[in-house]
JSON list of C-alpha atoms in Angstrom, two decimals:
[
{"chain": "W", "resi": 276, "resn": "UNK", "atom": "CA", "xyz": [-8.08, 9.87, -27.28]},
{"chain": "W", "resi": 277, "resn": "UNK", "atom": "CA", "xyz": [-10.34, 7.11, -26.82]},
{"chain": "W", "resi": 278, "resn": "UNK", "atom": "CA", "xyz": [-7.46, 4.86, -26.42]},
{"chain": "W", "resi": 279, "resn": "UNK", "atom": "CA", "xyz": [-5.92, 7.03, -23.89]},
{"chain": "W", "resi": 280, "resn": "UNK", "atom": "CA", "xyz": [-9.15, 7.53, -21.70]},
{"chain": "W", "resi": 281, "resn": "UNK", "atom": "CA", "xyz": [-9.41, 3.33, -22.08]},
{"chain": "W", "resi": 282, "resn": "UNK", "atom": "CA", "xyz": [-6.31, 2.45, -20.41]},
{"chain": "W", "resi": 283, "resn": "UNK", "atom": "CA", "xyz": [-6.97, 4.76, -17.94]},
{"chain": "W", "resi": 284, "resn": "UNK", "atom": "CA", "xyz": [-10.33, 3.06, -16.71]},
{"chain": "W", "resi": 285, "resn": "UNK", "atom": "CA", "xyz": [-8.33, -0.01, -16.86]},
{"chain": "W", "resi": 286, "resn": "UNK", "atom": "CA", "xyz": [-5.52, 1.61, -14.75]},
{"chain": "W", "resi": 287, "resn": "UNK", "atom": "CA", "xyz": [-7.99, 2.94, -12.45]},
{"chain": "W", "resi": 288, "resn": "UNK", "atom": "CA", "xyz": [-10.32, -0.30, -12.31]},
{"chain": "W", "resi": 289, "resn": "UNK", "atom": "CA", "xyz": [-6.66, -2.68, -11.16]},
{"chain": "W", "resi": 290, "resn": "UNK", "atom": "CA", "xyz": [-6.00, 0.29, -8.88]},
{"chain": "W", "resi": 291, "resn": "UNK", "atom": "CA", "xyz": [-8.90, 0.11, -7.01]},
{"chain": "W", "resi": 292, "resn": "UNK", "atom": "CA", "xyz": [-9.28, -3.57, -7.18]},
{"chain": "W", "resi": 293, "resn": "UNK", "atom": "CA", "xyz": [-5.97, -3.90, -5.53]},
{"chain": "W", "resi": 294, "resn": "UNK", "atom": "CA", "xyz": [-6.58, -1.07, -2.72]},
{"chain": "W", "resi": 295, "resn": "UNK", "atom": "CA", "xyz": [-10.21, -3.41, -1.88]},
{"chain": "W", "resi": 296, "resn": "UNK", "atom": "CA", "xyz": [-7.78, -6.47, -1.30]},
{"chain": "W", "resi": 297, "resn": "UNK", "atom": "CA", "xyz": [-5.77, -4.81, 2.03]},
{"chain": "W", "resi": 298, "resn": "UNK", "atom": "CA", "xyz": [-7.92, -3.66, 5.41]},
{"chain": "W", "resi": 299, "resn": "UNK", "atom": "CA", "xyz": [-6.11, -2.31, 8.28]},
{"chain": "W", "resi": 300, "resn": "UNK", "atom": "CA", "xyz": [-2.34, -1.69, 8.03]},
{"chain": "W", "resi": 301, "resn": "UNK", "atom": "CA", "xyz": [-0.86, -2.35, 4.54]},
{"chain": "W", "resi": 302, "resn": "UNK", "atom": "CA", "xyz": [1.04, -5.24, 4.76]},
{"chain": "W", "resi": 303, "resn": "UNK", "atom": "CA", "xyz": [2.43, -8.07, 2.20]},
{"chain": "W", "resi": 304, "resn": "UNK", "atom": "CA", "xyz": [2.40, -11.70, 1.72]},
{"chain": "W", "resi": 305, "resn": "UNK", "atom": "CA", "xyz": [6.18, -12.07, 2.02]},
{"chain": "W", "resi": 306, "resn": "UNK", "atom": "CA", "xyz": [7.26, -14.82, 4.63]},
{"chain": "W", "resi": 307, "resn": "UNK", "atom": "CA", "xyz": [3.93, -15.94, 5.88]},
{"chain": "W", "resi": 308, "resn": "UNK", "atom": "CA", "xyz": [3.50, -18.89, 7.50]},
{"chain": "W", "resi": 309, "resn": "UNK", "atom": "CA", "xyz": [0.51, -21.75, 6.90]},
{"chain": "W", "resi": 310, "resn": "UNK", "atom": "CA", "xyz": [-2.11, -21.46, 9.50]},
{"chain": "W", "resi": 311, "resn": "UNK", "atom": "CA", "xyz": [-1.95, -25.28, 9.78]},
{"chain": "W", "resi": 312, "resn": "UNK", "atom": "CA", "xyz": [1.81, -24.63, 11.09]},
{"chain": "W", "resi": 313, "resn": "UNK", "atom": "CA", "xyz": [1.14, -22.02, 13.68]},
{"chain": "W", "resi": 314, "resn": "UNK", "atom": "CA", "xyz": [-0.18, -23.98, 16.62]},
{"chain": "W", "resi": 315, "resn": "UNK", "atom": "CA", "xyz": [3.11, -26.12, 16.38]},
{"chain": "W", "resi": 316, "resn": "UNK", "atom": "CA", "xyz": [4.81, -23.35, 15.78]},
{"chain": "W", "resi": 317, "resn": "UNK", "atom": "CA", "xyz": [3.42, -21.54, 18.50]},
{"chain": "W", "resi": 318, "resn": "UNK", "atom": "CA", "xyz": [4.80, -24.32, 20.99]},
{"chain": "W", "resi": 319, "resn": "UNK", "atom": "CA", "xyz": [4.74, -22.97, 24.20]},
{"chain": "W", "resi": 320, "resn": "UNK", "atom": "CA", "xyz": [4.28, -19.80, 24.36]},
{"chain": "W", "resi": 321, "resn": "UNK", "atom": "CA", "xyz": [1.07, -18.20, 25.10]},
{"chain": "W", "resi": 322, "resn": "UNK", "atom": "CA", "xyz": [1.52, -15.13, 22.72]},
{"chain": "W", "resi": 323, "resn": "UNK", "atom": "CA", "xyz": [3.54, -14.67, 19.08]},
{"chain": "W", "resi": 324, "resn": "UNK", "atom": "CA", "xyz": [4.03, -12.24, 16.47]},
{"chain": "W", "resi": 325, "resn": "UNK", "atom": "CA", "xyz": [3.06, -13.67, 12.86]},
{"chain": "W", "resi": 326, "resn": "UNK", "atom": "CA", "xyz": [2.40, -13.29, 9.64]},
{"chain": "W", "resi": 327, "resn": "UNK", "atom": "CA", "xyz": [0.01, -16.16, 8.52]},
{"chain": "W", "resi": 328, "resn": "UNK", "atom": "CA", "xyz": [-1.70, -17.63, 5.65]},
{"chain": "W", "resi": 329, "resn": "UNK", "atom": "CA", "xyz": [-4.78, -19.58, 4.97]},
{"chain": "W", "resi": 330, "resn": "UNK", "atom": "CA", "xyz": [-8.42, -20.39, 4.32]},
{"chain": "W", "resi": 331, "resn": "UNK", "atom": "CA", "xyz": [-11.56, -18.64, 5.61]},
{"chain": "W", "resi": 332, "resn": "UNK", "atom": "CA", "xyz": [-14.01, -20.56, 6.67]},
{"chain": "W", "resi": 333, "resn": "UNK", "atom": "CA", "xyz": [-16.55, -18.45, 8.23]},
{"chain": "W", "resi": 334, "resn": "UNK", "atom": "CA", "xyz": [-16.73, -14.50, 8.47]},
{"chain": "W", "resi": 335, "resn": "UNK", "atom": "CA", "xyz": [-19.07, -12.83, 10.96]},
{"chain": "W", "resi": 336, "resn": "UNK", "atom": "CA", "xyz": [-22.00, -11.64, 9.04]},
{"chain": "W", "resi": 337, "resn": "UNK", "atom": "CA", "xyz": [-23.38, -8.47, 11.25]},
{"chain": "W", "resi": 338, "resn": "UNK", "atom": "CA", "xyz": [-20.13, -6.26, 9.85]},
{"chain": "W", "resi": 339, "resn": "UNK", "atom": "CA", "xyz": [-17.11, -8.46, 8.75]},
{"chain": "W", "resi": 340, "resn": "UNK", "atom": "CA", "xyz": [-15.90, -7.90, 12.70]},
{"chain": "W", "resi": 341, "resn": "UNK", "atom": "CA", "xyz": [-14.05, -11.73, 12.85]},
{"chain": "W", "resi": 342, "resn": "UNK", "atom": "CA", "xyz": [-13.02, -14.36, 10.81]},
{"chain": "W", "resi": 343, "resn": "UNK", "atom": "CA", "xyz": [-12.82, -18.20, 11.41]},
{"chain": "W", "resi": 344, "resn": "UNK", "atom": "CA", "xyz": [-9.63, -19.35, 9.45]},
{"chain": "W", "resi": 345, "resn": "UNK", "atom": "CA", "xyz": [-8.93, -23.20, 9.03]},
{"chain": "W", "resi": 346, "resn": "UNK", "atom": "CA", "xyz": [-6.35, -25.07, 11.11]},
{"chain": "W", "resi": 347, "resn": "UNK", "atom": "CA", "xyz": [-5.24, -28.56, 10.24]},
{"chain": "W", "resi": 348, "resn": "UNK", "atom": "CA", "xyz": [-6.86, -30.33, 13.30]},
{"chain": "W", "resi": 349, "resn": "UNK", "atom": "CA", "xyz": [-10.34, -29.59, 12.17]},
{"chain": "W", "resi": 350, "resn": "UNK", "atom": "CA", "xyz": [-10.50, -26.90, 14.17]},
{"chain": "W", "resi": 351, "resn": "UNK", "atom": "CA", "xyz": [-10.51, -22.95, 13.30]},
{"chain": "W", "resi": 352, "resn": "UNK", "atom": "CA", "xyz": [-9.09, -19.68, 14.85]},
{"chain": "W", "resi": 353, "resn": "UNK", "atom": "CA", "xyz": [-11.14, -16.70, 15.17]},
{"chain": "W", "resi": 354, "resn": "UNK", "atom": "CA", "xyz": [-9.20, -14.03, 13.53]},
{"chain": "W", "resi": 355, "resn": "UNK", "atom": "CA", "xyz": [-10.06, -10.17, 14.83]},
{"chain": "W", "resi": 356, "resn": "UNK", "atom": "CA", "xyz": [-9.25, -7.08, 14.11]},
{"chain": "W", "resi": 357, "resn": "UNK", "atom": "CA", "xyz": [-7.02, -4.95, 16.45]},
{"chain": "W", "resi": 358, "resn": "UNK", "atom": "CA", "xyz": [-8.81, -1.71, 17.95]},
{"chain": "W", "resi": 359, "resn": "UNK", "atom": "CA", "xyz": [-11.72, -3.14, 16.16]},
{"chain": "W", "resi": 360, "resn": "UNK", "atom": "CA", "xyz": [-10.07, -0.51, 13.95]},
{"chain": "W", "resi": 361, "resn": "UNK", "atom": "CA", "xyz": [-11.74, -2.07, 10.19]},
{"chain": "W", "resi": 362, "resn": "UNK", "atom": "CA", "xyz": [-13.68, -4.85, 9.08]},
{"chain": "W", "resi": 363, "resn": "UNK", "atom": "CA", "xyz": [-13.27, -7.21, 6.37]},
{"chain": "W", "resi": 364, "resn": "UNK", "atom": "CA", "xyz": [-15.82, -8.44, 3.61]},
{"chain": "W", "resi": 365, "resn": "UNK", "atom": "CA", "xyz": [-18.01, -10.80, 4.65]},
{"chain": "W", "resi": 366, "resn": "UNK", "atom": "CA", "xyz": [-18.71, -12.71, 1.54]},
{"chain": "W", "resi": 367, "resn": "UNK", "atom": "CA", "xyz": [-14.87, -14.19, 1.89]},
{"chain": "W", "resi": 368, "resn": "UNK", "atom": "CA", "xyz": [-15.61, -17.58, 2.93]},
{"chain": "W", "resi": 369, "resn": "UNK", "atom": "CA", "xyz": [-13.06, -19.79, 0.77]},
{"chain": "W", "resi": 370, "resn": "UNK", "atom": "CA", "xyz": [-10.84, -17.25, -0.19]},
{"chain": "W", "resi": 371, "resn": "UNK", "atom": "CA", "xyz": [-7.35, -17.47, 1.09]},
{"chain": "W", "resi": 372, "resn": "UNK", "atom": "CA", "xyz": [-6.31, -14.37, 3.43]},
{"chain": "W", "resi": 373, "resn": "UNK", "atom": "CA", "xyz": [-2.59, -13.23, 4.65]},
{"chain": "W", "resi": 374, "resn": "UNK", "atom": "CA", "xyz": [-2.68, -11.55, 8.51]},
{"chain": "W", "resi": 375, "resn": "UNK", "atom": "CA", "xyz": [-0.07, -10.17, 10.59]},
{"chain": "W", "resi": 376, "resn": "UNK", "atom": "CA", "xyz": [-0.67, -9.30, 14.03]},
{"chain": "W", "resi": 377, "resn": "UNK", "atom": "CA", "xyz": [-0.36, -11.69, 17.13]},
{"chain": "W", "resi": 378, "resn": "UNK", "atom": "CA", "xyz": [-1.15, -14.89, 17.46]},
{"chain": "W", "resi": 379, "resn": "UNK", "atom": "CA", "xyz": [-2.97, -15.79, 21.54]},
{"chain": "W", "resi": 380, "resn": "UNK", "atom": "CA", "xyz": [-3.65, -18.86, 23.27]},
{"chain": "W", "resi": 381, "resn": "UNK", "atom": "CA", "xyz": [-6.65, -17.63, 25.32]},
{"chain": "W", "resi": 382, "resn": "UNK", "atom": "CA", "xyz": [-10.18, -19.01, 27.22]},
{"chain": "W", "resi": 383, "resn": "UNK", "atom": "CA", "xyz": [-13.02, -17.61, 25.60]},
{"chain": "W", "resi": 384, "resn": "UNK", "atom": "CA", "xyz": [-15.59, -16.71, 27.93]},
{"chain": "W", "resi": 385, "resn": "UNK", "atom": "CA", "xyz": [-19.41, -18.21, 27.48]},
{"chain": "W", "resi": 386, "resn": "UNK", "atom": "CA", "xyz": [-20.58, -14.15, 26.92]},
{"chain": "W", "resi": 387, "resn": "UNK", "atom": "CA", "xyz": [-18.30, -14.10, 24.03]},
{"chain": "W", "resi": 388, "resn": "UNK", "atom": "CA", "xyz": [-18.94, -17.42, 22.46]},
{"chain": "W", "resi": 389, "resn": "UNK", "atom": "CA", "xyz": [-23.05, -16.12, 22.50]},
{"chain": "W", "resi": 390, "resn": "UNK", "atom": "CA", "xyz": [-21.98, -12.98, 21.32]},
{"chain": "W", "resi": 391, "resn": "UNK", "atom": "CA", "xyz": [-20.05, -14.99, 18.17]},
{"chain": "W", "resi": 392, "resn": "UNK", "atom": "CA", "xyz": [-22.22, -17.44, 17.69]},
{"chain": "W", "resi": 393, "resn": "UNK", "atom": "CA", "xyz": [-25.40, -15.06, 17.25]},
{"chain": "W", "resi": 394, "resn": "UNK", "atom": "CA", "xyz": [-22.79, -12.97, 14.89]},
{"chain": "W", "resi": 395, "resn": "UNK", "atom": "CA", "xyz": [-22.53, -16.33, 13.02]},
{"chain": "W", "resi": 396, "resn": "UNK", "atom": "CA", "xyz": [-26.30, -16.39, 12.44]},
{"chain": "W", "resi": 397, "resn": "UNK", "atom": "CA", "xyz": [-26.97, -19.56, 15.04]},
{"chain": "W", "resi": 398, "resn": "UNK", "atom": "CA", "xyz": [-30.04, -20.58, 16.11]},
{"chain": "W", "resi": 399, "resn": "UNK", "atom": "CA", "xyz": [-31.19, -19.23, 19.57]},
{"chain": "W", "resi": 400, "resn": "UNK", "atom": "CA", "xyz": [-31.03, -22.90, 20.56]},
{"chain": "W", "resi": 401, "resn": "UNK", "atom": "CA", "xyz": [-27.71, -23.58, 19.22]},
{"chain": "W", "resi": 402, "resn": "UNK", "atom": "CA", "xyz": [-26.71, -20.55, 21.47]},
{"chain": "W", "resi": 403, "resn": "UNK", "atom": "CA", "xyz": [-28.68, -21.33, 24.61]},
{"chain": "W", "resi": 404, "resn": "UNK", "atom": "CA", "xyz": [-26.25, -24.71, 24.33]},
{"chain": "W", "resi": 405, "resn": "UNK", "atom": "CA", "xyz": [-23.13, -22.65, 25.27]},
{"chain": "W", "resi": 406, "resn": "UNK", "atom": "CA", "xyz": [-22.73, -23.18, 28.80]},
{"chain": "W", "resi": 407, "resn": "UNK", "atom": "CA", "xyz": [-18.91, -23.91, 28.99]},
{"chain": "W", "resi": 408, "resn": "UNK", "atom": "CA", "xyz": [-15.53, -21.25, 28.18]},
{"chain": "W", "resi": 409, "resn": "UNK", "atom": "CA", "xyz": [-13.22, -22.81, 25.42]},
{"chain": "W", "resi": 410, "resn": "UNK", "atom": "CA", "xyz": [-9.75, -22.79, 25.13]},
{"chain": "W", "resi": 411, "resn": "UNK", "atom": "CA", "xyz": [-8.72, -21.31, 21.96]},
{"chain": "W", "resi": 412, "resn": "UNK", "atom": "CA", "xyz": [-6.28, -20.13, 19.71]},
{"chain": "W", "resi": 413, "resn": "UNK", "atom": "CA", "xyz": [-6.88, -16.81, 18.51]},
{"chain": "W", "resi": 414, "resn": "UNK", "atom": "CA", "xyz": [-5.53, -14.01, 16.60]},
{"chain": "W", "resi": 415, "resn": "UNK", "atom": "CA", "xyz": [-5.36, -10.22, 16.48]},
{"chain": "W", "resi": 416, "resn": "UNK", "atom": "CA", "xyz": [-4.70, -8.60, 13.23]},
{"chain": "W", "resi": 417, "resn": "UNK", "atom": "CA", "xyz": [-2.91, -5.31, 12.43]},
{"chain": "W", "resi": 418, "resn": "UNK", "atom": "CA", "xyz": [-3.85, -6.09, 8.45]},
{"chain": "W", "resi": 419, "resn": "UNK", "atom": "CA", "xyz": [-5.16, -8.25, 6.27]},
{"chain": "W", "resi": 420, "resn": "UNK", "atom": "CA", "xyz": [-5.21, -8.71, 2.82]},
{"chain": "W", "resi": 421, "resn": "UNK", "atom": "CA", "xyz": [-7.35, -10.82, 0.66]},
{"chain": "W", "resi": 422, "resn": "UNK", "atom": "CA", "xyz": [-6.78, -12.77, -1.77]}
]
């Protein structure tokens, strides 16, 4: 009996473990492409279905509301989360994620860059030196799992 009610903590312990790992639409890691890849990728076109892998590098900290995931020019793409619909962890920095949504070449205005930069924990100074929009590549996500 002991044995029995053992493997089922276990059982329950992966189970729940691998339900924390998915937010937003259940989706897999099948056929995902690098986030270094997608601006080339991208070409083009303004807007693009994806499925896309890579490495967090910063995750807001008020509620887990956007994530910053590493291109390969140095730069990042803010990663959100469609219909603002769920939120991911925001201890996740390093961890590699898997998102599928679309992908959006867009102009952030100077509201929103504030609004993400105090998210981000900046300094009011550091935000008081946003004065300009930014081009950016951005992302909405349907799901996201964590790896």
């Amino acid at each position: 009996m002991k044995k029995l009610l053992s493997i089922f903590v276990v059982i329950l312990t992966v189970s729940f473990a691998r339900a924390q790992s998915n937010f937003g639409k259940q989706i897999d890691d099948k056929k995902a492409i690098a986030a270094t890849a997608l601006p080339a990728k991208m070409g083009d076109k303004n807007e693009m279905q994806a499925k896309v892998t890579g490495t967090v590098e910063s995750v807001c900290q008020v509620k887990g509301c956007w994530m910053k995931v590493n291109l390969d020019n140095g730069e990042t793409m803010r990663v959100v989360f469609k219909d603002y619909a769920f939120f991911v962890p925001k201890d996740i920095a390093g961890k590699t994620v898997v998102f599928e949504g679309e992908a959006r070449k867009t102009t952030v205005p100077v509201e929103h860059l504030k609004h993400y930069a105090q998210d981000a924990g900046k300094s009011k100074e550091e935000i008081a030196n946003i004065t300009e929009s930014k081009d950016e590549l951005t992302f909405i996500a349907d799901g996201v799992i964590v790896k």
